[in-house]
Coordinates of C-alpha atoms and ligand atoms in Angstrom, one line a residue:
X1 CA 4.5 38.6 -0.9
X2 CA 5.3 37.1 -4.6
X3 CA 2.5 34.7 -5.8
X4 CA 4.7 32.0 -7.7
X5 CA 2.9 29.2 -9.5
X6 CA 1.5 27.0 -7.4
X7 CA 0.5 29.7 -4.5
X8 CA -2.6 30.0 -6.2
X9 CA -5.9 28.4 -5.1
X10 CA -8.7 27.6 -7.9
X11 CA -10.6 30.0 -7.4
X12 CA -7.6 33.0 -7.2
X13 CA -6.8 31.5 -10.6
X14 CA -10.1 32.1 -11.4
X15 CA -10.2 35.8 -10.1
X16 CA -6.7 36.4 -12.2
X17 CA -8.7 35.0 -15.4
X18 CA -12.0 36.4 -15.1
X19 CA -12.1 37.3 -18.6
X20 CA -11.3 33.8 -19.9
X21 CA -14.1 31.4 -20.1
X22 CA -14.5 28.8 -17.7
X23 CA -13.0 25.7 -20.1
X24 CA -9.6 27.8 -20.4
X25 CA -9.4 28.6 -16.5
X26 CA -9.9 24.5 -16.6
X27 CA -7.1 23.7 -19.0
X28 CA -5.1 26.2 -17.4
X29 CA -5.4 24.6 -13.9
X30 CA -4.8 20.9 -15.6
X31 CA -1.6 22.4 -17.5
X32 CA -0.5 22.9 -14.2
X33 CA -1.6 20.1 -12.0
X34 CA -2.7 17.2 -14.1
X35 CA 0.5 17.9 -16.6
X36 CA 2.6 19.7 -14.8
X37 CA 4.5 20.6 -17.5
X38 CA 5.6 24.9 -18.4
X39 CA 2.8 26.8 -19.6
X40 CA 4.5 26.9 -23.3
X41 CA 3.7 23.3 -23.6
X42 CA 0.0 23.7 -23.7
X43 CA -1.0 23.0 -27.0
X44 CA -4.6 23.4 -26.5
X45 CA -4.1 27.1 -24.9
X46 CA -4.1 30.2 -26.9
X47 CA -0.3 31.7 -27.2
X48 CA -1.6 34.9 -25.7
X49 CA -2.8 32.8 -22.5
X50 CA 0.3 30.8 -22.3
X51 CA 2.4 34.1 -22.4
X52 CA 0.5 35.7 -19.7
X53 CA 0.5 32.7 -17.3
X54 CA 4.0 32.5 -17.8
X55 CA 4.1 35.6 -17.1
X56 CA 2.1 36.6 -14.2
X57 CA 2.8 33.3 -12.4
X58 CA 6.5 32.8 -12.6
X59 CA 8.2 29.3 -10.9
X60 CA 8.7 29.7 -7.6
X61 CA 12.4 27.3 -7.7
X62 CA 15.4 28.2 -10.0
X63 CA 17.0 25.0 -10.0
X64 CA 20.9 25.7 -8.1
X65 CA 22.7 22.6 -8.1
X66 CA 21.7 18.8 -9.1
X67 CA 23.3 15.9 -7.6
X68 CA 23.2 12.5 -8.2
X69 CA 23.7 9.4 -6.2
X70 CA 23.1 5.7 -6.0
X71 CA 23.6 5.1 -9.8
X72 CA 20.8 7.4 -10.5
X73 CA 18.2 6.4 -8.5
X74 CA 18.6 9.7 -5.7
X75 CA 18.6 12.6 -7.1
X76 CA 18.9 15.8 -4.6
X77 CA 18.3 19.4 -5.8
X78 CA 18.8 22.7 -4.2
X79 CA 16.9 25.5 -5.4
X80 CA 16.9 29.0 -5.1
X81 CA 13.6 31.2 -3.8
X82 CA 12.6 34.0 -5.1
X83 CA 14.4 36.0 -1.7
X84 CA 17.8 33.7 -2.1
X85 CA 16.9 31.7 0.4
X86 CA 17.4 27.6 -0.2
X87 CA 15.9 24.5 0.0
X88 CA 16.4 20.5 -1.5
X89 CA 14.4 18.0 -2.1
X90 CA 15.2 14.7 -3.0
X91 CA 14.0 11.9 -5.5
X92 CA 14.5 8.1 -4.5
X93 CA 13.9 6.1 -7.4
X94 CA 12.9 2.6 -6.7
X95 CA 12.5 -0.6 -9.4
X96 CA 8.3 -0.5 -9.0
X97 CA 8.4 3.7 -7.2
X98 CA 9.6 6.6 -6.6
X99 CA 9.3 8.3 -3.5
X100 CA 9.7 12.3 -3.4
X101 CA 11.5 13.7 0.2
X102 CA 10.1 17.6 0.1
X103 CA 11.0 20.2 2.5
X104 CA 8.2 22.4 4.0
X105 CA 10.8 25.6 5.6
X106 CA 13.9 26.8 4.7
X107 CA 16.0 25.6 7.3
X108 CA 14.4 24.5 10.8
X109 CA 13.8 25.4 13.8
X110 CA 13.8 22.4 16.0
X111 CA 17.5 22.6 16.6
X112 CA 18.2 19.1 16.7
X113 CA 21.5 18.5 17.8
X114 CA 22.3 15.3 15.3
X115 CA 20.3 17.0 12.2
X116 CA 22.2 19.5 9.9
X117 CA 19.1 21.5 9.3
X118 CA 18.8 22.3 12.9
X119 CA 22.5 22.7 13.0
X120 CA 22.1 25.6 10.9
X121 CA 19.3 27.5 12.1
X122 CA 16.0 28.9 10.8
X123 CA 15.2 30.9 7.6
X124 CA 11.8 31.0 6.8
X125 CA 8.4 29.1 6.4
X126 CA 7.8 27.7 2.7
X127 CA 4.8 29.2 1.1
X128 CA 2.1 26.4 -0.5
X129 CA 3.2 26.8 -3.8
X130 CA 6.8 26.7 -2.8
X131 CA 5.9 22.6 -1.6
X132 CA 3.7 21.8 -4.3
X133 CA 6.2 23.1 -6.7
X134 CA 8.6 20.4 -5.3
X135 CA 6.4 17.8 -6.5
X136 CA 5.6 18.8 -9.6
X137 CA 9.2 19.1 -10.6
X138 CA 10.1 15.4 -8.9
X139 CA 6.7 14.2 -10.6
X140 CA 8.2 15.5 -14.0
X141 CA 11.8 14.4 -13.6
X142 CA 10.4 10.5 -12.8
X143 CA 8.1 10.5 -15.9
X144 CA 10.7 11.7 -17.7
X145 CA 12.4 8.2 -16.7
X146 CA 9.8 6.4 -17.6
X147 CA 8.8 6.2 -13.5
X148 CA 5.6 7.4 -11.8
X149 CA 6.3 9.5 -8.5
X150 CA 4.2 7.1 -6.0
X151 CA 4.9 8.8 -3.1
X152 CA 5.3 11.8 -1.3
X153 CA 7.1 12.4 2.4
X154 CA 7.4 15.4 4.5
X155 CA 11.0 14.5 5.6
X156 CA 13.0 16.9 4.3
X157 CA 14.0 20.7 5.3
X158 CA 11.9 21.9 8.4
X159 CA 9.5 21.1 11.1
X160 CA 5.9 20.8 8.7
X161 CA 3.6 21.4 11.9
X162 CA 5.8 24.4 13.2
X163 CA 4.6 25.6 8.9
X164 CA 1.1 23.4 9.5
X165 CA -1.6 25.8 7.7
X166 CA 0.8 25.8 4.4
X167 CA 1.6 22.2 4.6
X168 CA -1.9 20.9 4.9
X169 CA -3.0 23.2 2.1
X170 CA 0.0 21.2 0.3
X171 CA -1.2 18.0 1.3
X172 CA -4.6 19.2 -0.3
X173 CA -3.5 20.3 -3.3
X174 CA -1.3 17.0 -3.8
X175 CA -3.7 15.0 -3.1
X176 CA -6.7 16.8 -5.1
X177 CA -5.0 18.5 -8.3
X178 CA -1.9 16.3 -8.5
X179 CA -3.8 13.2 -7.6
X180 CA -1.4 11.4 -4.9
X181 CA -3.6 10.1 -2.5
X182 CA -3.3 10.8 0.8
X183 CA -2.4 7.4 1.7
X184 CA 0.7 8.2 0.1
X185 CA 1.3 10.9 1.6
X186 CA 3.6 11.0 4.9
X187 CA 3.6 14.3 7.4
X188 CA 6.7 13.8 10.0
X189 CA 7.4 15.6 13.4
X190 CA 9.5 15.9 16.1
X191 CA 6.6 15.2 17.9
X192 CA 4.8 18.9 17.7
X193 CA 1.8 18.0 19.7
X194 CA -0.9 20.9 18.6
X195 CA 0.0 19.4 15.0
X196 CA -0.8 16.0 15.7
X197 CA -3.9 17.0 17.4
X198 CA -5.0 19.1 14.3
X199 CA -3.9 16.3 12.1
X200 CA -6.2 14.2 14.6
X201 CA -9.0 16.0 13.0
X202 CA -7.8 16.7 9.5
X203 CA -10.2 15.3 6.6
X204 CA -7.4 13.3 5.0
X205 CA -6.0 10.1 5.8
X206 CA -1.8 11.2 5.4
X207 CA 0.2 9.0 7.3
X208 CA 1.7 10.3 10.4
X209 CA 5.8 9.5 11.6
X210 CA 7.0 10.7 14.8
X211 CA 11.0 11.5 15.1
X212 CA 11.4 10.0 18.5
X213 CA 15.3 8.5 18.6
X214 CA 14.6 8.5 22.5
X215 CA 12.2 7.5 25.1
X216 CA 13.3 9.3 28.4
X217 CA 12.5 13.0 29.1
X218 CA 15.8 13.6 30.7
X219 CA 18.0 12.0 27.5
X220 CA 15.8 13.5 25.2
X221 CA 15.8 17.2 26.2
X222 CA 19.5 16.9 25.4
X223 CA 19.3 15.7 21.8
X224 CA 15.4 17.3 20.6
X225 CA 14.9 20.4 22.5
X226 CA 11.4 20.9 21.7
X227 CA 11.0 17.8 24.0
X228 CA 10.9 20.3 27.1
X229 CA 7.8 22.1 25.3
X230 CA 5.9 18.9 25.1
X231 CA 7.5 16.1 26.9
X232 CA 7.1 12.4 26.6
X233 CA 3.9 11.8 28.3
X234 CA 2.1 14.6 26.4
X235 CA 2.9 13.1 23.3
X236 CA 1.8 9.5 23.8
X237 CA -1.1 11.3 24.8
X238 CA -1.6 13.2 21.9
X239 CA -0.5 10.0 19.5
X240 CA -2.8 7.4 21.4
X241 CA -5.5 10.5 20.6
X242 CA -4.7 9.8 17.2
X243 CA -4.3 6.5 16.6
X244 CA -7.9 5.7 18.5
X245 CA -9.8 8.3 16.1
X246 CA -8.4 7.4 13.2
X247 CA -7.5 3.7 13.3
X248 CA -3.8 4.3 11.1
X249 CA -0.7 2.8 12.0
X250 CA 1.7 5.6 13.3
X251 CA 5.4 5.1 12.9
X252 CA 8.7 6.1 15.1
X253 CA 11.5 7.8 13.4
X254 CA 14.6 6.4 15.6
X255 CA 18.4 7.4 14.3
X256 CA 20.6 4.8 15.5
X257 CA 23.7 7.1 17.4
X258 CA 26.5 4.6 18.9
X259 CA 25.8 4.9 23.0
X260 CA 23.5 7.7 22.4
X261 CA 20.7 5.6 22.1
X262 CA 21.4 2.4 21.1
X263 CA 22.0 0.5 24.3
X264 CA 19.9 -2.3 25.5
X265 CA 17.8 0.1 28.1
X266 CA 17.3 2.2 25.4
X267 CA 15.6 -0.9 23.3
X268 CA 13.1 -1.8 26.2
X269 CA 12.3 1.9 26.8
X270 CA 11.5 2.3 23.1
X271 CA 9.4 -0.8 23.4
X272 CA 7.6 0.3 26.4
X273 CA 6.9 3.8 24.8
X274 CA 5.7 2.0 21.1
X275 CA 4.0 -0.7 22.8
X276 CA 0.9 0.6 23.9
X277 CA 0.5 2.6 20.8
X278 CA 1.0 -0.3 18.7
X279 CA 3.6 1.7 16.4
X280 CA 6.0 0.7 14.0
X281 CA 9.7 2.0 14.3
X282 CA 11.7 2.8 11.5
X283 CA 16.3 2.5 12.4
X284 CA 17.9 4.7 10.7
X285 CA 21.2 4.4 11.7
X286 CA 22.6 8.1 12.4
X287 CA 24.1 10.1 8.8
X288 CA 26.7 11.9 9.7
X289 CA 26.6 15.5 9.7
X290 CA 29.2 18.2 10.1
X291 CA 28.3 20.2 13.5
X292 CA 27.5 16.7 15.6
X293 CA 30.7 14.3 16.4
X294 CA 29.1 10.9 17.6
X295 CA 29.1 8.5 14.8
X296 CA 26.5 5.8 14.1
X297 CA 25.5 2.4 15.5
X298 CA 27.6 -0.1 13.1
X299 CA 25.3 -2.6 10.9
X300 CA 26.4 -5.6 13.6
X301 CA 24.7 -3.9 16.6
X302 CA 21.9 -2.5 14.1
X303 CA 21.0 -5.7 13.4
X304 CA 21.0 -6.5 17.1
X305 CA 18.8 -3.8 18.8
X306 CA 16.1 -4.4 15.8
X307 CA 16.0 -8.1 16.7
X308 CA 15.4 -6.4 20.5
X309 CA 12.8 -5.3 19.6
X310 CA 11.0 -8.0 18.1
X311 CA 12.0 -9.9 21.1
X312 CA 9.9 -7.1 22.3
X313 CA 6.9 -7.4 20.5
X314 CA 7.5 -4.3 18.2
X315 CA 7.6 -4.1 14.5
X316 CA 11.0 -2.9 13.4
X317 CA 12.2 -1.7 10.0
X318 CA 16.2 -1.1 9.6
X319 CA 15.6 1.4 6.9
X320 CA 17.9 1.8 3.9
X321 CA 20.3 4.9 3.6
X322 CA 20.4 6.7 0.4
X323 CA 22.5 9.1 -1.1
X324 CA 24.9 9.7 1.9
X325 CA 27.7 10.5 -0.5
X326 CA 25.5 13.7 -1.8
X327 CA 24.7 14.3 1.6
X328 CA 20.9 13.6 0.6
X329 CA 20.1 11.3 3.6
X330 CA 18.1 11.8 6.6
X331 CA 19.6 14.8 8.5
X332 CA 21.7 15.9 5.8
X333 CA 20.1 18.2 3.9
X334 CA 21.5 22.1 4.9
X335 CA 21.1 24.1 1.9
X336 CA 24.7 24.7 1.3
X337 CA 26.4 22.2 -1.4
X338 CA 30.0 22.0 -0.1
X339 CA 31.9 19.9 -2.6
X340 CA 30.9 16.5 -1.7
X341 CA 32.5 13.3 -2.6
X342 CA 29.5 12.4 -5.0
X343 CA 28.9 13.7 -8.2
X344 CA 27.8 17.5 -8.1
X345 CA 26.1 18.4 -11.5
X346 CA 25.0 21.4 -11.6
X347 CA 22.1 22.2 -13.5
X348 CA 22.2 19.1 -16.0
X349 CA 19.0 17.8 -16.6
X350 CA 19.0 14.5 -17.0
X351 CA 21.3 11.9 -14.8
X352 CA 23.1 8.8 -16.6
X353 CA 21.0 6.2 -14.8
Ligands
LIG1 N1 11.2 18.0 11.4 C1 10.5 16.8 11.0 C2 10.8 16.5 9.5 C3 12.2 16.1 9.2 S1 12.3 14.4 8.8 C4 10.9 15.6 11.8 O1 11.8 15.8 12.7 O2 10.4 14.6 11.7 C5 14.0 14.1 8.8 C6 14.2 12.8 9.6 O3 15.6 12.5 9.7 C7 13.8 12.9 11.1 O4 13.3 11.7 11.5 C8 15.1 13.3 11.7 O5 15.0 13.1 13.1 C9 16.0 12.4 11.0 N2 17.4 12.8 11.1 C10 17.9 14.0 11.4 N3 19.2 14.0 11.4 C11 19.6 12.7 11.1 C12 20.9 12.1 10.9 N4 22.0 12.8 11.1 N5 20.9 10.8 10.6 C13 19.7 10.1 10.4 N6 18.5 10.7 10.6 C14 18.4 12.0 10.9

């Protein structure tokens, strides 16, 4: 397989420069971490060096199309991988952060019915390099704004514990080499249980958000399929497991869908289900997508089922939607950029903020 940029691990980047003394194998590694800018940029590097790292460790994402939403502050990309395949990430700029959305396969698995990465199937796991790459370049577009990328979540293209070995490596290098800390950090699942377990014991404290959007075996089968692999009860195991060794707040991912799941029952059995886990839930009422027909709770009964919950003694957050119009919000992202009704730029650099 081709070793792109950020594939490498210190000490492979060590192996490739053996000839180099130590101090350059250090500026090389901070050219690329700490800086994060294209090896030609590294004034303090020898030409010859710059050349052969560029060379020998080419970018793993072309950039394919750039679009821009919210007056500037999302930004969504799709890139091309070295195969063709394609991926997006997206950059939510905020007045005092900026939060980067990374994807961790190319396409997904999971088959949600509601998400339009499951709607359209599976590709391939993302290599390291190919996530920490993402970062680098949202890192480099904020600073370029004057903004310092604060924040990193898993939520984009693909299931990260169904890729967990490449992910966590990710994680490390983020949190190590790029400096994020992993308190800023957020891995979320459709509730792959060996992956919570293994994030149970993980040395890092990343923050964990389960995609629950139901609480009863029977309804949820129907909309996340891999709930028949590990049901309910197997999961609350596995997140109480978690929550009691490492004493951090886990949250619930729950997209509002009009009579899907947004009935009063359906409050109580969330609360039931969060309760004992003392979890937080994040409503996101449902994005639409183009294979899955049911529309979205509206704002008025939004409002409602949040204040249910509180009645209910949860913690409830109705989350913001960004960049529907670029089809950059949750459950959106699907690699293909049919002409939207946003703004589709393709490769321009910089966005008119
Ligand atoms: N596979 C992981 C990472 C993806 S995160 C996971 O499921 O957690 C993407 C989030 O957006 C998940 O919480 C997912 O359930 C949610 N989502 C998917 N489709 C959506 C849609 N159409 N509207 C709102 N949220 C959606």
């Amino acid at each position: 397989m081709r070793r792109s940029r950020y594939d490498l691990r210190r000490e492979d980047l060590a192996e490739l420069l053996a000839g180099e003394p130590r101090y350059r194998q250090d500026q090389v590694w901070e050219g690329l971490y700490a800086h994060g800018t294209d090896p030609q940029d590294w004034s303090n590097v020898p030409k010859a060096l710059r050349a052969r790292v560029s060379e020998e460790l080419p970018p793993a994402l072309e950039l394919a199309a750039e679009s821009v939403s919210d007056a500037g502050d999302t930004v969504k990309w799709l890139w091309t991988l070295h195969d063709g395949r394609q991926i997006e990430t997206v950059l939510m700029r905020y007045p005092d952060r900026a939060t980067v959305c990374v994807s961790s396969q190319a396409g997904c698995a999971m088959a949600c019915s509601f998400c339009a990465t499951g709607q359209a199937g599976f590709d391939r796991h993302l290599t390291t390099g190919e996530v920490v790459e993402q970062v680098v370049r949202a890192r480099s577009r904020a600073a370029a704004d004057g903004q310092r990328l604060s924040n990193v979540v898993f939520m984009g293209m693909g299931e990260p514990f169904a890729n967990f070995d490449r992910t966590w490596e990710a994680v490390e290098r983020i949190h190590r080499d790029i400096g994020l800390g992993a308190r800023h950090l957020t891995l979320s699942t459709v509730g792959v249980v060996p992956g919570i377990k293994r994030l149970t014991e993980a040395s890092l404290p990343v923050n964990l958000a389960v995609s629950l959007h139901l609480a009863n075996d029977a309804e949820r089968n129907e909309l996340v399929p891999i709930n028949k692999r590990y049901p309910l009860d197997v999961l609350a195991a596995a997140c109480h497991d978690y929550v009691d060794a490492t004493h951090r707040r886990l949250s619930f991912e729950w997209a509002l869908i009009a009579d899907v799941n947004d009935t009063d029952r359906h409050a109580r059995e969330l609360a039931d289900y969060a309760r004992p886990l003392r979890a937080h839930v994040n409503l996101i009422p449902l994005n639409p997508t183009p294979g899955y027909p049911v529309r979205g709770t509206p704002p008025e009964r939004v409002r409602r089922f949040a204040e249910q919950l509180q009645d209910l003694g949860i913690n409830a957050t109705v989350r913001r939607t960004r960049g529907t119009d670029i089809d950059a919000a949750c459950g959106q992202l699907r690699a293909t950029h049919a002409p939207s009704t946003g703004v589709d730029l393709v490769a321009k650099p910089r966005a008119a903020r």
